[in-house]
Short mmCIF file of C-alpha atoms in Angstrom, two decimals:
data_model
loop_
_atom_site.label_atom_id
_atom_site.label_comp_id
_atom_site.label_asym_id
_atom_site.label_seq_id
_atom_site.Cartn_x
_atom_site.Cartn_y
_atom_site.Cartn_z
CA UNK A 1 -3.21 1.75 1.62
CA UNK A 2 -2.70 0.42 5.15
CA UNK A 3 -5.87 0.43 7.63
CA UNK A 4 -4.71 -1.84 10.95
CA UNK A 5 -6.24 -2.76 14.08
CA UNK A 6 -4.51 -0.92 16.61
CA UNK A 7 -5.16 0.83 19.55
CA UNK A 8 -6.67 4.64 20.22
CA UNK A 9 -3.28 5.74 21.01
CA UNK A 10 -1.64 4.00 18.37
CA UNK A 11 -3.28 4.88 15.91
CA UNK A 12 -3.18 8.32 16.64
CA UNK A 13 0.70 8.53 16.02
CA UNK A 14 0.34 6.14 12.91
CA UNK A 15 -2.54 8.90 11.33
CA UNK A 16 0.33 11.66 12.39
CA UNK A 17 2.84 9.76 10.72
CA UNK A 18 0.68 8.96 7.74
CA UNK A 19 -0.13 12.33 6.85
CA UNK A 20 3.84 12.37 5.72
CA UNK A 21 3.70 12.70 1.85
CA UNK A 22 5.86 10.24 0.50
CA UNK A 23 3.19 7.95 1.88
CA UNK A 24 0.09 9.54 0.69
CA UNK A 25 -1.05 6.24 -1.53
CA UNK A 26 -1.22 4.24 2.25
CA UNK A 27 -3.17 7.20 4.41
CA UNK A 28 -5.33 7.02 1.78
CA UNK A 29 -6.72 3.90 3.22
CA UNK A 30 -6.47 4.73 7.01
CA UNK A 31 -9.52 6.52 7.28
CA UNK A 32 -11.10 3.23 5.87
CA UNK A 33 -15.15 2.65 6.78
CA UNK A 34 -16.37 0.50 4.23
CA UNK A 35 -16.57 -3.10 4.16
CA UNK A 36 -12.73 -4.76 3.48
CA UNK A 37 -12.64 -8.00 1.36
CA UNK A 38 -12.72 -10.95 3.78
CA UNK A 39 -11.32 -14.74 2.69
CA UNK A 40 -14.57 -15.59 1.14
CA UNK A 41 -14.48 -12.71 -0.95
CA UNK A 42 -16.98 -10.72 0.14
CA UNK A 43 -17.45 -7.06 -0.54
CA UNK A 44 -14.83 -7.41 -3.29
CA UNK A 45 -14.72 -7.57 -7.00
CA UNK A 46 -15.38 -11.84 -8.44
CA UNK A 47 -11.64 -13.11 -8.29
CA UNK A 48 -9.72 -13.02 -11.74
CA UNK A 49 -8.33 -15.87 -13.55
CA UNK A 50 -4.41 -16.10 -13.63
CA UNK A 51 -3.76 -13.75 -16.44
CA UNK A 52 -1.87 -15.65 -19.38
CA UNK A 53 -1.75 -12.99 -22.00
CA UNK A 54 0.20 -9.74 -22.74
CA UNK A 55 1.49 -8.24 -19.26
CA UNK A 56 -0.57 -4.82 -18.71
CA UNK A 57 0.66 -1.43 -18.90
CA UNK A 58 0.27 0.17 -15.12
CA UNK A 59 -3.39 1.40 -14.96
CA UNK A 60 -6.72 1.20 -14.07
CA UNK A 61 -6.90 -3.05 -14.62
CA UNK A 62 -3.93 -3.59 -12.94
CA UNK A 63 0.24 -3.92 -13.58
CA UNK A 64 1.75 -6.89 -15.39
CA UNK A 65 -0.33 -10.18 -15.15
CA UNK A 66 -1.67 -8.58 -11.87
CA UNK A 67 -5.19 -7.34 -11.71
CA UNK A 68 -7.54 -6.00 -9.42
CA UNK A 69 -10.07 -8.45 -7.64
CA UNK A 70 -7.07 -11.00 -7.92
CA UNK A 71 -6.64 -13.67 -5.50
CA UNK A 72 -3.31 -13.77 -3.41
CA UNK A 73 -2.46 -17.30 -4.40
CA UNK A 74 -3.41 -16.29 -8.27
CA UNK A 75 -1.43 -13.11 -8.07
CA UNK A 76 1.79 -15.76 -7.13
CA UNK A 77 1.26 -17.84 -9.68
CA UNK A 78 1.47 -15.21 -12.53
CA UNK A 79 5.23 -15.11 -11.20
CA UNK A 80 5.08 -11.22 -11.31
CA UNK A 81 5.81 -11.45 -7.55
CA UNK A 82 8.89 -12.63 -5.06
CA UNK A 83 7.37 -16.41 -3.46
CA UNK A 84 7.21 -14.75 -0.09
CA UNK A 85 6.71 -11.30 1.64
CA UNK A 86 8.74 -8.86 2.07
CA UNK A 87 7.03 -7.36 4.87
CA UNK A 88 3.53 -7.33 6.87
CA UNK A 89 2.35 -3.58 7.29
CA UNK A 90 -0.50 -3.23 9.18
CA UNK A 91 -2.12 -6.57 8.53
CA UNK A 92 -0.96 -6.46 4.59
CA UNK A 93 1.28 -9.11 3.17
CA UNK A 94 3.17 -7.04 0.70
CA UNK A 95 5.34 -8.41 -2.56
CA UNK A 96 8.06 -7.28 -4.06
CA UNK A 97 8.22 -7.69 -8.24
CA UNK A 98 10.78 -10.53 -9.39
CA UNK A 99 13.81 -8.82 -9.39
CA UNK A 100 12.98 -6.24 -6.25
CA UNK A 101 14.05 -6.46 -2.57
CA UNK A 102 13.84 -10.54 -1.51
CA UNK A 103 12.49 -11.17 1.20
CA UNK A 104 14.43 -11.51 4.21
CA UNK A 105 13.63 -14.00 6.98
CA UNK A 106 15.34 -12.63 10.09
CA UNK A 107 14.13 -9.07 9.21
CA UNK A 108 10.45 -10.47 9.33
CA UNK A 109 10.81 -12.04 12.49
CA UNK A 110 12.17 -9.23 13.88
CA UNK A 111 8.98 -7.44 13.05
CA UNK A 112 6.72 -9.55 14.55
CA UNK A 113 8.27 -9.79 17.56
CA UNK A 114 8.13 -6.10 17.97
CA UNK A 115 4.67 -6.00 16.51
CA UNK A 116 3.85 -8.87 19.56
CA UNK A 117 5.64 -6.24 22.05
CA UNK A 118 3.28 -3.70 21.07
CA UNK A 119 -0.28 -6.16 20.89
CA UNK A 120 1.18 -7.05 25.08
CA UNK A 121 1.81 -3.02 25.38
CA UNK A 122 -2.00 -2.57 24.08
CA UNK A 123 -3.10 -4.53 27.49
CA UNK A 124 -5.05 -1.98 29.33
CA UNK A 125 -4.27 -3.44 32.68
CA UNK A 126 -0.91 -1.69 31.86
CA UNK A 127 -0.96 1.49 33.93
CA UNK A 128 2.39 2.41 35.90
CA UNK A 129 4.66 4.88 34.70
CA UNK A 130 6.84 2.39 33.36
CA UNK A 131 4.52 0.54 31.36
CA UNK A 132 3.22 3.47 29.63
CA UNK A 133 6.81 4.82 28.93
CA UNK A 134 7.79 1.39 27.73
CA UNK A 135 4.72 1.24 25.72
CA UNK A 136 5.54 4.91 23.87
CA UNK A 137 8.89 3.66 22.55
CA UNK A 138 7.34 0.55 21.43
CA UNK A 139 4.47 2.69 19.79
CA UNK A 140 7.07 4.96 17.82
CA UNK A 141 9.46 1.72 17.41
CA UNK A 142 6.64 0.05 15.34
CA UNK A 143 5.60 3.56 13.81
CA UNK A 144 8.65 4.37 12.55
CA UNK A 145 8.91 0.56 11.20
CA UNK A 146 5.84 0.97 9.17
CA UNK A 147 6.57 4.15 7.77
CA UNK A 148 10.00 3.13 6.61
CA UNK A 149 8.27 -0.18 4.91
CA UNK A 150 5.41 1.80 3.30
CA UNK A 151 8.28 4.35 1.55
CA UNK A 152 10.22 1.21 0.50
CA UNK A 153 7.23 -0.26 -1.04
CA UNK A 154 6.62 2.43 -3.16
CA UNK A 155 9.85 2.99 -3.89
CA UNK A 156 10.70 -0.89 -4.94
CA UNK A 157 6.87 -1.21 -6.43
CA UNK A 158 5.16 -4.25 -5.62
CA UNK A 159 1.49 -5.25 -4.40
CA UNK A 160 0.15 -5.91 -0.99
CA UNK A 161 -2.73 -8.19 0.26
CA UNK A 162 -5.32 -8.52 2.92
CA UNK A 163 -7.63 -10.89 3.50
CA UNK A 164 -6.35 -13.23 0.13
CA UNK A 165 -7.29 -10.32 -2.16
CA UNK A 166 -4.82 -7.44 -4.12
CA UNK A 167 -5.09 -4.20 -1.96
CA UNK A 168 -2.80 -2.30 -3.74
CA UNK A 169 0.11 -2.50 -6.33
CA UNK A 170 3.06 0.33 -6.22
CA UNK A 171 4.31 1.23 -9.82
CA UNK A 172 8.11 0.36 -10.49
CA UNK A 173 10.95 2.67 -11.25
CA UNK A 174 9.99 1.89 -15.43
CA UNK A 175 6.47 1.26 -15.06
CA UNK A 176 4.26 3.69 -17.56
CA UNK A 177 0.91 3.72 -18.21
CA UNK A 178 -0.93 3.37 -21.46
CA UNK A 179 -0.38 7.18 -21.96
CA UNK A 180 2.78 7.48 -21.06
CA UNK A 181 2.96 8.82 -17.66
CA UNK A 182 5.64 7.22 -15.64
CA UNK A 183 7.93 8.74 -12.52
CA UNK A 184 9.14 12.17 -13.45
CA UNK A 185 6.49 12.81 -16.09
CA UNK A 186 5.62 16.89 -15.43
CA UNK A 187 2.20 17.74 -14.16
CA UNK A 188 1.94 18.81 -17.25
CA UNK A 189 1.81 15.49 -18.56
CA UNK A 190 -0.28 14.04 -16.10
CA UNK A 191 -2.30 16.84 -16.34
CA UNK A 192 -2.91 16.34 -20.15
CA UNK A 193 -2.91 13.14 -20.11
CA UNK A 194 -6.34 12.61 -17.77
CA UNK A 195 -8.02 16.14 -18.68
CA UNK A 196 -12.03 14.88 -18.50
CA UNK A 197 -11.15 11.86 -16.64
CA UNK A 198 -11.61 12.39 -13.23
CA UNK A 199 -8.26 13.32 -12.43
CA UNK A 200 -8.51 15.40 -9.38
CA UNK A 201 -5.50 17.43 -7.37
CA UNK A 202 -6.08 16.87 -3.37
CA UNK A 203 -4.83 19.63 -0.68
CA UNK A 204 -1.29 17.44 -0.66
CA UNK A 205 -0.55 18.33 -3.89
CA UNK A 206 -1.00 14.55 -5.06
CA UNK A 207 -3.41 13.26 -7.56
CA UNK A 208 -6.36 11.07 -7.58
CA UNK A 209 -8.43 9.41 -10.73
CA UNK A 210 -11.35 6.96 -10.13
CA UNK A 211 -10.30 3.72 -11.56
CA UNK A 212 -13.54 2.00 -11.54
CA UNK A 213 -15.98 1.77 -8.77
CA UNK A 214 -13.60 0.41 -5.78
CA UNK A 215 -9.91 1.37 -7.27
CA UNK A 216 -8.32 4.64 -7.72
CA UNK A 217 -5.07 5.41 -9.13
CA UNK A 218 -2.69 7.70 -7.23
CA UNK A 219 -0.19 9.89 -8.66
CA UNK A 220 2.65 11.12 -5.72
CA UNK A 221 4.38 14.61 -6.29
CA UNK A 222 7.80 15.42 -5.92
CA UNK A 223 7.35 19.74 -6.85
CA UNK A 224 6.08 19.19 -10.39
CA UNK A 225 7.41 15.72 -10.91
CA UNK A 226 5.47 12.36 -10.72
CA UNK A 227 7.42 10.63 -7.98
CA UNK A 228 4.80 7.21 -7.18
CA UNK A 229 2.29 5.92 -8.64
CA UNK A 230 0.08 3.47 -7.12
CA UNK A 231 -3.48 1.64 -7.86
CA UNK A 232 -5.22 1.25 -4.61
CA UNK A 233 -8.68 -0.14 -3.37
CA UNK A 234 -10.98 2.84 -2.37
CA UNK A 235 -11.59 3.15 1.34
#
């Protein structure tokens, strides 16, 4: 899901750390090359209304009154989301659904002052010993941060922005989609479910099925069980 602007050497450990399976849905995304939706909009789909209708099952359009192309500020006012962040992962704001984790304030800052520790540590006129070694534990300080905030955010659900526009929304514990398939549904299941849709097993054992030109949907394995599922923007 997550593609930041870090350093060489940063980013290095965060692609090693990324490769972890529980947060398949957000490496996904690091190996991102194509253009990212900016504030105007550009390179992403025309911004949907404020859905007023029937929330949607979790699919290929979206979760709730959430859908893709949607506007940051729209996606609030649905009232799907938490008023504030519960995190910022790799220059995503990411939501957790009413009723999820709230957002807490001294957590937050706490993160961005690390996350300003390790922008300072990124200064290449930082050469002695000490810098670098200083710089290392700030390096795995943050990594270890943003895996720990990607694996809550699937495992909460919610959606995460960049650039104004929906990057990606994590299913919830009773989220299902239109045919059923939900956390612990069997491969099987999935399996049956998608036959002739595109659904396509990746060396991780996860699945994949094109949801439209610039989404996919993302199906997380635990063994044989459906452990996350997640709609993210194709990278």
């Amino acid at each position: 899901m997550f593609n930041g602007d870090t350093s060489v050497s940063r980013r290095r450990m965060m692609l090693g750390v990324l490769s972890f399976a529980a947060a398949g849905v957000l490496a996904t995304a690091c190996a991102a090359t194509s253009t990212e939706p900016s504030a105007s909009g550009s390179g992403s789909p025309a911004p949907q209304p404020v859905a007023t209708g029937d929330p949607l099952p979790f699919g290929p359009e979206g979760f709730g009154h959430l859908t893709v192309g949607m506007k940051e500020e729209d996606a609030l006012a649905t009232g799907d989301l938490q008023a504030a962040p519960i995190s910022t992962v790799l220059n995503r704001n990411v939501y957790s659904f009413v009723g999820g984790p709230e957002p807490d304030p001294s957590r937050m800052a706490a993160d961005e002052e690390l996350e300003d520790a390790v922008a300072k540590a990124d200064d290449p006129a930082a050469e002695s010993a000490k810098d670098s070694a200083d710089a290392a534990k700030l390096y795995a300080d943050s990594t270890k941060r943003t895996l720990e905030r990607m694996v809550a955010f699937l495992e909460a659900g919610g959606a995460s922005f960049r650039h104004g526009y929906l990057d990606t929304i994590a299913a919830p514990k009773d989220a299902a989609t239109a045919e059923g398939i939900k956390r612990g549904s069997s491969r099987a299941e999935l399996e049956t479910a998608y036959e002739n849709r595109g659904l396509a097993k990746g060396s991780d054992g996860n699945y994949k099925m094109p949801a439209g030109r610039e989404w996919q949907l993302i199906f997380e394995m635990d063994g044989n069980k459906v452990k996350y599922m997640s709609l993210a923007r194709k990278y």
